[in-house]
Every structure is written in C-alpha cells, then in structure tokens.
mmCIF file of C-alpha atoms in Angstrom:
data_model
loop_
_atom_site.group_PDB
_atom_site.id
_atom_site.type_symbol
_atom_site.label_atom_id
_atom_site.label_comp_id
_atom_site.label_asym_id
_atom_site.label_seq_id
_atom_site.Cartn_x
_atom_site.Cartn_y
_atom_site.Cartn_z
ATOM 1 C CA MET A 1 -81.372 211.013 237.512
ATOM 2 C CA SER A 2 -83.267 211.819 240.744
ATOM 3 C CA ASN A 3 -84.862 208.353 240.592
ATOM 4 C CA LEU A 4 -81.479 206.626 240.483
ATOM 5 C CA SER A 5 -80.107 205.080 243.568
ATOM 6 C CA GLU A 6 -76.840 206.147 245.042
ATOM 7 C CA TYR A 7 -75.238 202.995 243.687
ATOM 8 C CA GLU A 8 -76.355 203.694 240.091
ATOM 9 C CA LYS A 9 -75.210 207.273 240.318
ATOM 10 C CA LYS A 10 -71.790 206.148 241.480
ATOM 11 C CA ARG A 11 -71.542 203.609 238.649
ATOM 12 C CA LEU A 12 -72.347 206.192 235.946
ATOM 13 C CA GLU A 13 -69.845 208.568 237.418
ATOM 14 C CA ASN A 14 -67.128 205.882 237.196
ATOM 15 C CA ILE A 15 -68.002 205.195 233.572
ATOM 16 C CA ARG A 16 -67.677 208.853 232.624
ATOM 17 C CA ALA A 17 -64.372 209.062 234.447
ATOM 18 C CA ASN A 18 -63.021 206.027 232.587
ATOM 19 C CA GLU A 19 -64.113 207.428 229.209
ATOM 20 C CA ALA A 20 -62.389 210.722 229.985
ATOM 21 C CA LEU A 21 -59.227 208.797 230.871
ATOM 22 C CA LEU A 22 -59.284 206.865 227.598
ATOM 23 C CA ARG A 23 -59.776 210.058 225.587
ATOM 24 C CA GLY A 24 -56.777 211.514 227.297
ATOM 25 C CA LEU A 25 -54.643 208.501 226.267
ATOM 26 C CA GLU A 26 -55.875 208.814 222.616
ATOM 27 C CA LEU A 27 -56.554 205.052 222.274
ATOM 28 C CA PRO A 28 -59.033 203.769 219.689
ATOM 29 C CA THR A 29 -62.362 202.941 221.144
ATOM 30 C CA LYS A 30 -63.107 200.076 218.648
ATOM 31 C CA PRO A 31 -61.951 196.576 219.554
ATOM 32 C CA ILE A 32 -58.605 195.567 218.031
ATOM 33 C CA LYS A 33 -58.732 192.568 215.632
ATOM 34 C CA ASN A 34 -56.067 189.846 215.917
ATOM 35 C CA GLU A 35 -54.720 189.973 212.371
ATOM 36 C CA GLY A 36 -52.162 187.253 213.100
ATOM 37 C CA GLU A 37 -54.816 184.808 214.238
ATOM 38 C CA LYS A 38 -56.987 185.635 211.260
ATOM 39 C CA LYS A 39 -54.118 185.097 208.872
ATOM 40 C CA LYS A 40 -53.139 181.906 210.586
ATOM 41 C CA LEU A 41 -56.670 180.587 210.442
ATOM 42 C CA LYS A 42 -56.918 181.455 206.785
ATOM 43 C CA THR A 43 -53.730 179.655 205.887
ATOM 44 C CA THR A 44 -54.921 176.614 207.797
ATOM 45 C CA LEU A 45 -58.252 176.401 206.035
ATOM 46 C CA ASN A 46 -57.005 177.330 202.566
ATOM 47 C CA LYS A 47 -53.712 175.424 202.446
ATOM 48 C CA PRO A 48 -52.399 175.407 198.881
ATOM 49 C CA LYS A 49 -52.251 171.991 197.191
ATOM 50 C CA PRO A 50 -48.743 170.703 196.519
ATOM 51 C CA LYS A 51 -47.737 170.136 192.927
ATOM 52 C CA GLN A 52 -48.148 166.554 191.858
ATOM 53 C CA LYS A 53 -44.945 164.721 191.033
ATOM 54 C CA PRO A 54 -44.823 162.861 187.740
ATOM 55 C CA ARG A 55 -45.936 159.256 188.207
ATOM 56 C CA VAL A 56 -43.150 156.703 187.967
ATOM 57 C CA ARG A 57 -43.786 153.042 187.279
ATOM 58 C CA PRO A 58 -42.912 151.096 190.468
ATOM 59 C CA VAL A 59 -39.908 148.796 190.277
ATOM 60 C CA ALA A 60 -40.637 145.199 191.189
ATOM 61 C CA THR A 61 -38.933 143.966 194.351
ATOM 62 C CA ARG A 62 -36.690 140.948 193.836
ATOM 63 C CA ALA A 63 -37.978 137.763 195.413
ATOM 64 C CA SER A 64 -37.308 134.092 194.882
ATOM 65 C CA ALA A 65 -39.759 132.372 192.546
ATOM 66 C CA ARG A 66 -39.754 129.443 194.962
ATOM 67 C CA ILE A 67 -40.821 131.728 197.839
ATOM 68 C CA ARG A 68 -43.553 133.313 195.689
ATOM 69 C CA GLY A 69 -44.742 129.853 194.694
ATOM 70 C CA GLN A 70 -44.309 130.628 190.997
ATOM 71 C CA GLU A 71 -42.559 128.834 188.197
ATOM 72 C CA PRO A 72 -39.697 130.700 186.481
ATOM 73 C CA ASP A 73 -40.844 133.317 183.967
ATOM 74 C CA LEU A 74 -38.922 132.881 180.737
ATOM 75 C CA THR A 75 -40.654 135.574 178.699
ATOM 76 C CA VAL A 76 -37.831 138.049 179.302
ATOM 77 C CA VAL A 77 -35.381 135.941 177.361
ATOM 78 C CA HIS A 78 -37.767 134.531 174.797
ATOM 79 C CA GLU A 79 -37.685 137.616 172.593
ATOM 80 C CA ASP A 80 -33.950 138.218 172.433
ATOM 81 C CA MET A 81 -32.671 134.656 172.783
ATOM 82 C CA SER A 82 -34.809 132.626 170.434
ATOM 83 C CA MET A 83 -32.466 129.795 169.483
ATOM 84 C CA SER A 84 -34.293 129.072 166.249
ATOM 85 C CA GLU A 85 -32.589 132.039 164.562
ATOM 86 C CA PRO A 86 -29.081 131.624 163.135
ATOM 87 C CA SER A 87 -27.806 134.671 165.009
ATOM 88 C CA ALA A 88 -29.093 133.445 168.374
ATOM 89 C CA ALA A 89 -25.938 131.525 169.203
ATOM 90 C CA LYS A 90 -23.822 134.568 168.442
ATOM 91 C CA ARG A 91 -25.961 136.773 170.692
ATOM 92 C CA ALA A 92 -25.842 134.143 173.424
ATOM 93 C CA ARG A 93 -22.067 134.228 173.620
ATOM 94 C CA PHE A 94 -20.863 135.938 176.760
ATOM 95 C CA ASP A 95 -20.155 139.643 176.523
ATOM 96 C CA ASP A 96 -19.889 140.367 180.233
ATOM 97 C CA SER A 97 -16.403 139.118 181.043
ATOM 98 C CA THR A 98 -15.045 140.299 184.363
ATOM 99 C CA MET A 99 -11.465 139.902 183.123
ATOM 100 C CA SER A 100 -9.012 142.250 181.515
ATOM 101 C CA LYS A 101 -7.199 141.263 178.324
ATOM 102 C CA GLU A 102 -4.151 140.348 180.375
ATOM 103 C CA ASP A 103 -6.168 138.140 182.735
ATOM 104 C CA GLU A 104 -7.924 136.506 179.799
ATOM 105 C CA GLN A 105 -4.559 135.489 178.346
ATOM 106 C CA LYS A 106 -3.530 134.079 181.729
ATOM 107 C CA PHE A 107 -6.803 132.160 181.925
ATOM 108 C CA LEU A 108 -6.237 130.687 178.468
ATOM 109 C CA GLY A 109 -2.879 129.476 179.752
ATOM 110 C CA VAL A 110 -4.571 127.772 182.709
ATOM 111 C CA LEU A 111 -7.079 126.088 180.391
ATOM 112 C CA GLU A 112 -4.345 124.999 178.001
ATOM 113 C CA GLU A 113 -2.426 123.378 180.835
ATOM 114 C CA ALA A 114 -5.555 121.604 182.080
ATOM 115 C CA LEU A 115 -6.147 120.139 178.617
ATOM 116 C CA LYS A 116 -2.662 118.651 178.361
ATOM 117 C CA MET A 117 -2.722 114.861 178.319
ATOM 118 C CA PRO A 118 0.029 113.070 180.258
ATOM 119 C CA ASN A 119 2.650 111.414 178.040
ATOM 120 C CA THR A 120 2.162 107.955 179.477
ATOM 121 C CA ILE A 121 1.230 104.519 178.165
ATOM 122 C CA PRO A 122 -2.457 103.725 178.765
ATOM 123 C CA ALA A 123 -2.914 101.466 181.763
ATOM 124 C CA VAL A 124 -3.788 97.853 181.060
ATOM 125 C CA LYS A 125 -7.334 97.008 182.048
ATOM 126 C CA LYS A 126 -7.244 95.102 185.316
ATOM 127 C CA GLU A 127 -9.314 92.037 185.962
ATOM 128 C CA HIS A 128 -12.229 92.412 188.309
ATOM 129 C CA GLN A 129 -11.294 91.714 191.908
ATOM 130 C CA PRO A 130 -13.600 91.225 194.895
ATOM 131 C CA LYS A 131 -14.180 94.352 196.937
ATOM 132 C CA GLN A 132 -12.060 94.729 200.036
ATOM 133 C CA VAL A 133 -14.308 96.147 202.710
ATOM 134 C CA LYS A 134 -12.354 98.299 205.146
ATOM 135 C CA SER A 135 -13.285 98.440 208.790
ATOM 136 C CA TYR A 136 -14.685 101.580 210.363
ATOM 137 C CA GLN A 137 -11.469 102.147 212.302
ATOM 138 C CA THR A 138 -9.354 101.869 209.137
ATOM 139 C CA LEU A 139 -11.521 104.376 207.293
ATOM 140 C CA GLN A 140 -11.455 106.726 210.269
ATOM 141 C CA LYS A 141 -7.648 106.687 210.362
ATOM 142 C CA SER A 142 -7.493 107.358 206.619
ATOM 143 C CA LEU A 143 -9.842 110.311 206.908
ATOM 144 C CA GLN A 144 -7.911 111.764 209.832
ATOM 145 C CA LYS A 145 -4.805 111.930 207.656
ATOM 146 C CA LEU A 146 -6.531 114.233 205.177
ATOM 147 C CA GLU A 147 -5.603 117.895 205.380
ATOM 148 C CA ILE A 148 -6.294 121.114 203.487
ATOM 149 C CA ARG A 149 -3.412 121.861 201.161
ATOM 150 C CA HIS A 150 -4.047 125.585 200.661
ATOM 151 C CA GLU A 151 -3.921 128.412 203.175
ATOM 152 C CA TRP A 152 -7.337 129.984 202.445
ATOM 153 C CA ASP A 153 -10.331 129.061 204.565
ATOM 154 C CA THR A 154 -12.667 129.744 201.651
ATOM 155 C CA VAL A 155 -12.215 130.797 198.041
ATOM 156 C CA LYS A 156 -14.809 133.045 196.367
ATOM 157 C CA VAL A 157 -15.182 131.636 192.876
ATOM 158 C CA THR A 158 -18.495 133.327 191.948
ATOM 159 C CA ASN A 159 -20.398 136.453 192.997
ATOM 160 C CA SER A 160 -23.336 134.760 194.681
ATOM 161 C CA ARG A 161 -24.493 131.454 196.187
ATOM 162 C CA ILE A 162 -23.057 128.464 194.322
ATOM 163 C CA THR A 163 -25.752 126.214 192.869
ATOM 164 C CA THR A 164 -23.642 123.637 191.012
ATOM 165 C CA SER A 165 -19.989 122.664 190.702
ATOM 166 C CA VAL A 166 -17.773 120.213 188.833
ATOM 167 C CA PHE A 167 -14.068 119.372 188.495
ATOM 168 C CA HIS A 168 -12.302 119.125 185.166
ATOM 169 C CA PRO A 169 -11.141 115.512 184.545
ATOM 170 C CA SER A 170 -7.571 116.667 183.896
ATOM 171 C CA GLN A 171 -4.675 114.574 185.210
ATOM 172 C CA SER A 172 -2.258 117.509 185.028
ATOM 173 C CA LYS A 173 -4.179 120.282 186.827
ATOM 174 C CA ILE A 174 -6.931 120.527 189.425
ATOM 175 C CA LEU A 175 -9.454 122.936 187.905
ATOM 176 C CA ALA A 176 -12.672 123.534 189.842
ATOM 177 C CA CYS A 177 -15.713 125.035 188.112
ATOM 178 C CA ALA A 178 -18.709 126.540 189.906
ATOM 179 C CA ALA A 179 -21.840 128.471 188.932
ATOM 180 C CA ASP A 180 -24.220 130.618 190.961
ATOM 181 C CA LYS A 181 -27.790 131.900 191.092
ATOM 182 C CA GLU A 182 -26.890 135.101 189.208
ATOM 183 C CA GLY A 183 -25.668 133.234 186.119
ATOM 184 C CA TYR A 184 -21.918 133.466 186.714
ATOM 185 C CA VAL A 185 -19.626 130.559 185.832
ATOM 186 C CA GLY A 186 -16.334 130.644 187.728
ATOM 187 C CA PHE A 187 -13.057 128.731 187.486
ATOM 188 C CA TRP A 188 -10.521 128.103 190.246
ATOM 189 C CA ASP A 189 -6.975 126.908 189.630
ATOM 190 C CA VAL A 190 -6.728 125.005 192.929
ATOM 191 C CA ASN A 191 -2.937 124.721 193.075
ATOM 192 C CA GLY A 192 -2.221 128.137 191.574
ATOM 193 C CA THR A 193 -1.492 131.393 193.415
ATOM 194 C CA GLN A 194 -1.192 134.991 192.266
ATOM 195 C CA ASP A 195 1.892 137.138 192.885
ATOM 196 C CA ASN A 196 0.242 138.605 195.993
ATOM 197 C CA GLY A 197 -0.623 135.159 197.362
ATOM 198 C CA ASP A 198 -4.337 135.243 196.470
ATOM 199 C CA PRO A 199 -6.055 132.265 194.803
ATOM 200 C CA VAL A 200 -6.290 132.172 191.006
ATOM 201 C CA THR A 201 -9.948 132.551 189.992
ATOM 202 C CA TYR A 202 -11.735 133.705 186.838
ATOM 203 C CA LYS A 203 -15.421 134.154 186.099
ATOM 204 C CA TYR A 204 -17.822 134.916 183.256
ATOM 205 C CA LYS A 205 -21.439 136.037 183.095
ATOM 206 C CA ALA A 206 -22.641 133.076 181.049
ATOM 207 C CA HIS A 207 -26.369 133.183 181.925
ATOM 208 C CA LYS A 208 -29.025 135.664 182.994
ATOM 209 C CA ARG A 209 -30.528 133.485 185.706
ATOM 210 C CA THR A 210 -29.715 130.631 188.111
ATOM 211 C CA VAL A 211 -27.398 127.954 186.710
ATOM 212 C CA ASN A 212 -28.713 124.567 187.853
ATOM 213 C CA ASP A 213 -26.315 122.022 186.357
ATOM 214 C CA MET A 214 -22.916 121.686 184.679
ATOM 215 C CA HIS A 215 -21.096 118.774 183.012
ATOM 216 C CA PHE A 216 -17.987 118.289 180.920
ATOM 217 C CA ASN A 217 -18.595 116.490 177.649
ATOM 218 C CA PRO A 218 -17.507 112.881 178.395
ATOM 219 C CA ALA A 219 -16.057 112.536 174.880
ATOM 220 C CA ASP A 220 -14.414 115.989 174.751
ATOM 221 C CA ASN A 221 -13.262 117.435 178.069
ATOM 222 C CA SER A 222 -12.533 120.804 176.447
ATOM 223 C CA LYS A 223 -16.301 121.469 176.364
ATOM 224 C CA LEU A 224 -18.162 122.501 179.521
ATOM 225 C CA LEU A 225 -21.966 122.570 179.302
ATOM 226 C CA SER A 226 -24.148 124.596 181.679
ATOM 227 C CA ALA A 227 -27.947 124.778 181.907
ATOM 228 C CA ALA A 228 -29.971 127.525 183.592
ATOM 229 C CA TYR A 229 -33.426 128.937 184.231
ATOM 230 C CA ASP A 230 -32.841 131.520 181.473
ATOM 231 C CA GLY A 231 -33.692 128.886 178.855
ATOM 232 C CA LEU A 232 -30.144 128.298 177.614
ATOM 233 C CA ILE A 233 -27.695 125.420 177.570
ATOM 234 C CA GLN A 234 -24.326 127.090 177.083
ATOM 235 C CA VAL A 235 -21.250 125.290 175.731
ATOM 236 C CA PHE A 236 -17.926 126.720 176.932
ATOM 237 C CA ASP A 237 -14.990 125.985 174.615
ATOM 238 C CA MET A 238 -11.837 125.845 176.745
ATOM 239 C CA ASN A 239 -9.618 126.193 173.668
ATOM 240 C CA ALA A 240 -11.060 129.613 172.818
ATOM 241 C CA ALA A 241 -12.633 130.635 176.179
ATOM 242 C CA LYS A 242 -15.945 131.256 174.404
ATOM 243 C CA PHE A 243 -19.547 130.405 175.224
ATOM 244 C CA GLU A 244 -22.053 129.374 172.574
ATOM 245 C CA ALA A 245 -25.684 128.328 173.027
ATOM 246 C CA LEU A 246 -26.760 124.810 172.172
ATOM 247 C CA LYS A 247 -29.566 124.711 169.605
ATOM 248 C CA VAL A 248 -32.602 123.123 171.248
ATOM 249 C CA GLY A 249 -35.469 124.764 169.372
ATOM 250 C CA ASP A 250 -37.578 126.234 172.166
ATOM 251 C CA ILE A 251 -37.114 127.909 175.539
ATOM 252 C CA TYR A 252 -37.158 125.570 178.551
ATOM 253 C CA SER A 253 -36.646 126.191 182.255
ATOM 254 C CA TYR A 254 -33.719 123.808 182.692
ATOM 255 C CA THR A 255 -33.242 122.132 186.067
ATOM 256 C CA GLY A 256 -30.691 119.445 185.142
ATOM 257 C CA PHE A 257 -29.185 117.408 182.311
ATOM 258 C CA ASP A 258 -26.913 114.472 181.520
ATOM 259 C CA MET A 259 -25.021 113.350 178.431
ATOM 260 C CA THR A 260 -24.541 110.022 176.698
ATOM 261 C CA ARG A 261 -21.030 108.581 176.920
ATOM 262 C CA ASP A 262 -20.320 109.310 173.244
ATOM 263 C CA GLY A 263 -20.910 113.018 173.963
ATOM 264 C CA HIS A 264 -23.448 113.442 171.163
ATOM 265 C CA CYS A 265 -26.792 113.503 172.992
ATOM 266 C CA VAL A 266 -28.228 115.457 175.917
ATOM 267 C CA TRP A 267 -31.111 114.438 178.168
ATOM 268 C CA PHE A 268 -32.513 117.384 180.147
ATOM 269 C CA THR A 269 -35.258 118.074 182.683
ATOM 270 C CA THR A 270 -37.385 121.171 183.334
ATOM 271 C CA SER A 271 -39.322 122.837 186.135
ATOM 272 C CA ASP A 272 -42.529 121.955 184.262
ATOM 273 C CA GLY A 273 -42.022 118.200 184.706
ATOM 274 C CA GLU A 274 -40.642 117.631 181.204
ATOM 275 C CA LEU A 275 -37.906 115.288 179.997
ATOM 276 C CA GLY A 276 -36.159 116.377 176.811
ATOM 277 C CA PHE A 277 -33.734 114.794 174.372
ATOM 278 C CA VAL A 278 -31.556 116.553 171.797
ATOM 279 C CA ASP A 279 -28.911 115.173 169.436
ATOM 280 C CA MET A 280 -26.190 117.816 169.022
ATOM 281 C CA ARG A 281 -25.244 116.406 165.600
ATOM 282 C CA SER A 282 -28.745 116.963 164.253
ATOM 283 C CA LYS A 283 -30.531 120.174 163.303
ATOM 284 C CA LYS A 284 -33.806 118.827 164.689
ATOM 285 C CA ASP A 285 -35.459 120.404 167.710
ATOM 286 C CA ALA A 286 -35.511 118.612 171.043
ATOM 287 C CA THR A 287 -37.969 115.767 171.652
ATOM 288 C CA ILE A 288 -40.081 116.463 174.744
ATOM 289 C CA HIS A 289 -41.881 113.991 177.039
ATOM 290 C CA GLN A 290 -44.305 115.318 179.659
ATOM 291 C CA LEU A 291 -43.653 112.892 182.517
ATOM 292 C CA LYS A 292 -44.604 114.775 185.672
ATOM 293 C CA ALA A 293 -46.955 117.508 186.843
ATOM 294 C CA LYS A 294 -44.227 118.970 189.057
ATOM 295 C CA LYS A 295 -40.579 119.895 188.649
ATOM 296 C CA ILE A 296 -38.046 117.207 187.741
ATOM 297 C CA GLY A 297 -34.816 118.331 189.376
ATOM 298 C CA CYS A 298 -32.274 115.667 188.463
ATOM 299 C CA VAL A 299 -31.537 113.198 185.651
ATOM 300 C CA HIS A 300 -28.713 110.640 185.580
ATOM 301 C CA LEU A 301 -27.871 107.901 183.077
ATOM 302 C CA ASN A 302 -26.519 104.609 184.402
ATOM 303 C CA PRO A 303 -22.804 104.490 183.438
ATOM 304 C CA VAL A 304 -22.860 100.709 182.837
ATOM 305 C CA GLN A 305 -26.424 99.828 181.851
ATOM 306 C CA THR A 306 -26.756 102.898 179.655
ATOM 307 C CA HIS A 307 -30.419 102.249 178.850
ATOM 308 C CA LEU A 308 -31.399 102.946 182.475
ATOM 309 C CA MET A 309 -32.190 106.488 183.611
ATOM 310 C CA ALA A 310 -32.928 107.837 187.093
ATOM 311 C CA LEU A 311 -35.113 110.906 187.677
ATOM 312 C CA SER A 312 -35.976 112.785 190.868
ATOM 313 C CA SER A 313 -39.032 114.991 191.220
ATOM 314 C CA ASN A 314 -40.863 117.361 193.530
ATOM 315 C CA ASP A 315 -43.750 114.889 193.539
ATOM 316 C CA ARG A 316 -41.750 112.976 196.205
ATOM 317 C CA SER A 317 -40.640 110.189 193.900
ATOM 318 C CA SER A 318 -37.475 108.812 192.348
ATOM 319 C CA THR A 319 -38.202 106.863 189.172
ATOM 320 C CA ILE A 320 -36.230 104.442 186.985
ATOM 321 C CA TRP A 321 -36.840 104.423 183.220
ATOM 322 C CA ASP A 322 -35.826 102.215 180.301
ATOM 323 C CA LEU A 323 -34.841 104.509 177.416
ATOM 324 C CA ARG A 324 -35.474 101.736 174.885
ATOM 325 C CA MET A 325 -39.204 102.051 175.521
ATOM 326 C CA TRP A 326 -39.309 105.484 173.853
ATOM 327 C CA SER A 327 -37.829 104.099 170.654
ATOM 328 C CA LYS A 328 -40.889 101.863 170.374
ATOM 329 C CA SER A 329 -43.412 104.639 170.941
ATOM 330 C CA SER A 330 -43.367 108.405 170.483
ATOM 331 C CA LYS A 331 -46.264 108.888 172.872
ATOM 332 C CA ASP A 332 -46.072 109.901 176.512
ATOM 333 C CA ASP A 333 -47.631 106.645 177.707
ATOM 334 C CA VAL A 334 -44.304 105.066 178.692
ATOM 335 C CA GLU A 335 -44.339 103.938 182.316
ATOM 336 C CA PRO A 336 -41.310 103.839 184.643
ATOM 337 C CA LEU A 337 -39.768 100.507 185.578
ATOM 338 C CA GLN A 338 -40.009 101.497 189.221
ATOM 339 C CA SER A 339 -41.187 104.455 191.273
ATOM 340 C CA ILE A 340 -39.784 104.895 194.779
ATOM 341 C CA GLU A 341 -41.805 107.128 197.077
ATOM 342 C CA HIS A 342 -40.073 109.440 199.576
ATOM 343 C CA GLY A 343 -41.457 111.508 202.436
ATOM 344 C CA TYR A 344 -40.665 114.855 200.800
ATOM 345 C CA SER A 345 -39.453 116.252 197.485
ATOM 346 C CA VAL A 346 -36.557 114.248 196.025
ATOM 347 C CA THR A 347 -33.698 116.562 195.076
ATOM 348 C CA SER A 348 -31.271 114.117 193.435
ATOM 349 C CA SER A 349 -30.864 110.547 192.180
ATOM 350 C CA TYR A 350 -27.378 109.407 191.145
ATOM 351 C CA TRP A 351 -25.943 106.051 190.105
ATOM 352 C CA SER A 352 -22.673 104.769 191.546
ATOM 353 C CA PRO A 353 -19.669 104.694 189.149
ATOM 354 C CA ASN A 354 -20.095 100.948 188.585
ATOM 355 C CA GLY A 355 -23.853 101.350 188.130
ATOM 356 C CA ASP A 356 -24.959 98.807 190.738
ATOM 357 C CA MET A 357 -26.302 101.280 193.327
ATOM 358 C CA LEU A 358 -28.494 104.389 193.369
ATOM 359 C CA ALA A 359 -28.205 107.212 195.912
ATOM 360 C CA THR A 360 -31.091 109.624 196.498
ATOM 361 C CA THR A 361 -31.456 112.759 198.616
ATOM 362 C CA ALA A 362 -34.719 114.317 199.755
ATOM 363 C CA TYR A 363 -35.985 117.103 201.977
ATOM 364 C CA ASP A 364 -36.803 114.557 204.679
ATOM 365 C CA ASN A 365 -33.066 114.720 205.519
ATOM 366 C CA PHE A 366 -32.130 111.187 204.493
ATOM 367 C CA VAL A 367 -29.609 109.869 201.985
ATOM 368 C CA ARG A 368 -30.916 106.527 200.734
ATOM 369 C CA LEU A 369 -28.805 103.844 199.062
ATOM 370 C CA PHE A 370 -30.486 101.256 196.835
ATOM 371 C CA ASP A 371 -29.053 98.058 195.357
ATOM 372 C CA LEU A 372 -29.809 97.436 191.677
ATOM 373 C CA ASN A 373 -30.771 93.940 190.587
ATOM 374 C CA SER A 374 -29.134 93.715 187.158
ATOM 375 C CA LYS A 375 -31.482 90.936 186.016
ATOM 376 C CA THR A 376 -34.788 92.575 186.923
ATOM 377 C CA SER A 377 -33.600 96.236 186.831
ATOM 378 C CA SER A 378 -35.325 96.742 190.177
ATOM 379 C CA LEU A 379 -34.076 98.568 193.252
ATOM 380 C CA GLU A 380 -34.078 97.447 196.868
ATOM 381 C CA LEU A 381 -33.306 99.716 199.814
ATOM 382 C CA ASN A 382 -29.902 98.996 201.323
ATOM 383 C CA THR A 383 -29.646 101.717 203.960
ATOM 384 C CA ALA A 384 -30.846 105.215 204.878
ATOM 385 C CA ILE A 385 -28.403 107.712 206.378
ATOM 386 C CA ARG A 386 -29.641 110.768 208.253
ATOM 387 C CA HIS A 387 -28.157 113.937 206.758
ATOM 388 C CA ASN A 388 -29.078 117.626 206.560
ATOM 389 C CA CYS A 389 -30.326 117.876 202.971
ATOM 390 C CA THR A 390 -31.813 121.373 203.314
ATOM 391 C CA THR A 391 -28.615 123.437 203.470
ATOM 392 C CA GLY A 392 -28.792 126.619 201.427
ATOM 393 C CA ARG A 393 -32.573 126.965 201.573
#
C-alpha cells in the first residue's frame, strides 16, 4: 500500500465506500438479467408454426372463351345431354322456370292469343309491279313520324346481354322473343301491361350457355327453335309452353341455323367451321360437312332460289353455295359458287326477302349490299355503308 500513489489510494477508498453503501441497501451484487428481453427473443426465434388449413380446389374464374382465345368446351354437357339416348329429350326440357303457376297460366294465355289466326279471306296474290323508289326527303319525313308507343325506355326481357331476337309472325299480337348469353329465352308481350303498369315479360332457362340463334318454324309458327353453345337445339312448343331437344346425334357448338320453307329440315353451322344438315322427320343423325378451318357464324337460305345458301365466317369471307352439289357427292370437295373477301371477320350474310340482294356485316364496320345475277348466281357489289358493327364486344 505504501508504494501506491495518492491517487490510487483515493480510488480504493472510494471503492470500499461504495461497497459498504451497497451492503447497507441490501441489493444483489450479481447483474440482473432482462427476463422480458430473453423471453421476447425466444418467442421471435422459435415462433410456433400455424396449423395448415385443408387444401381446397381453386374455383376457376369466369372469362369469355373469345377473350381466352379458346373454342367452347362442350364436355360438361356431353355426359348428361347425349341426344342419342331416348331419355335425353326429356332431360333437356326446361326445369328452371322463373314463373309461378299463376304466371305460367297467364303466359299460356298470351301464347294462345298470339297463335290465333285472323278470320279473314286470304288476300289475292297481286301482280308484280315496278318498284317505286322514294326520294330521300320522303323517307326522312316518314321516319320522323315514327314514335315509341310504350312508356318504358327499355324493357328487360332476359337476365343478361341479348345475343339474338325474333318476332312471332302473328297478325293478332306483337310477341318479341329474345335470348341471352346465360341461356335464358325471354318473351315480351309488346302491347300488354301488368296491373301495376310494368311490361309483360316471361323467361325460361332453356340452355346452359350462350344462345346464338332463334327462328320460328316457317311451316308451324307455334314452334320456336333456339341453338346454343351448350350443344342443343331446343324446340319450344307454344301450345304447351315446353322445351324439347332436337335429335341431332352428336354434340355441336352451334353458332347459327336456318330452316327450309317446308319446316322439315335444318341447316346449322358450328364454331369449328362445320355445316350440318338434319331432317327432323328422320331418325338419322345429322350430315356434317367440314367447310372452314374457322368459325362459321351465320347461314341463310335464299327465300326464292332455295338452292342457294349464304355463309359468313371468321376467315373474312362470305360464300355462296349451291345445295344441289351435295346431292351429287357426299364428299367435302364441293366448292362455293363465289367467295367474297372482306377486311375482317364476317359476322352475318342475309338475303333480301325477294332474294335478289345479299347484305353482309363485318368487323371492318361496313354493311355491304350485293346484287344477285339470277342467271349466273353471282354477286356484284352495289354499295357499302359505314356502320358500327362491333357493338356489344
């Protein structure tokens, strides 16, 4: 101790004094551990694993087949709607009516009234007279006189976007029919009103997928035919308010159809570029011709020259065919009489009522009118009218 400097002596004295003070306070001399920190650190490093939830198969998100670039998948209906079985037609009848029993009876009354034929003497067939071409001003005045006869801005006939519509050919009642992309077929009594002032509409779930075309049987206007992507052509009987599937033999992705004037035969088109023919009087399956590599969206028979058929396709063409050529050969080597190229996909090709003109629409936003040469069965462009042909896309 004698060798220590004054500074060291003072330092040791302070240490002893501090130790004496701590003993007097009775505090532990060992360092205190932070139990909270230790516990927190432990829970961070050894976090328990959560229990795994049972795996659930993901539900597919709905998307348009056109947007996905895929053709319609018909496998979902192939198993339970095979039309080769006798019970298929019975299963295909609608069982998803949106009407009550009371409404169904009212609807039958509407249909019965629409089917009534006027008690008049048939009109004498008039001789053909030259067409009287009206001036633009005369037509404009006539159009300006037109007015909406009902108070509703719009009438909701189906649940979803309407894809096809047709009017019943009744002379006693205006009955509008429309179908949508969900498979509903709706009816609107145009001049009728409910007790509360609402429009008179009825609808059925006739198909499982988009309905693409509808026509009344030209020989029996009590039968309404509808074709859809679900692989069915449904026949609605207005006398019984019942749907029944037409026997075709296989499942096809229907895009359109037309009927012969006698009401016995159906020509139909598919999204696979096929043209089909079925005789409703026969038990034979449909005859199929593979005409295109892409979708054929429209088929129309000439109302006067009934052997001529017009087709429109996504391959940008409208083609004219002579049906008599298929009676000479069962092969798919029949060539069209004429193929008219368009700038984009052709969505429709329809003959005029007198059969001497053809109107086509395409995604290039033009309505084209062609004159038909009855001697050569060839078409010549008359005019092209600019029009928005892409509404609803």
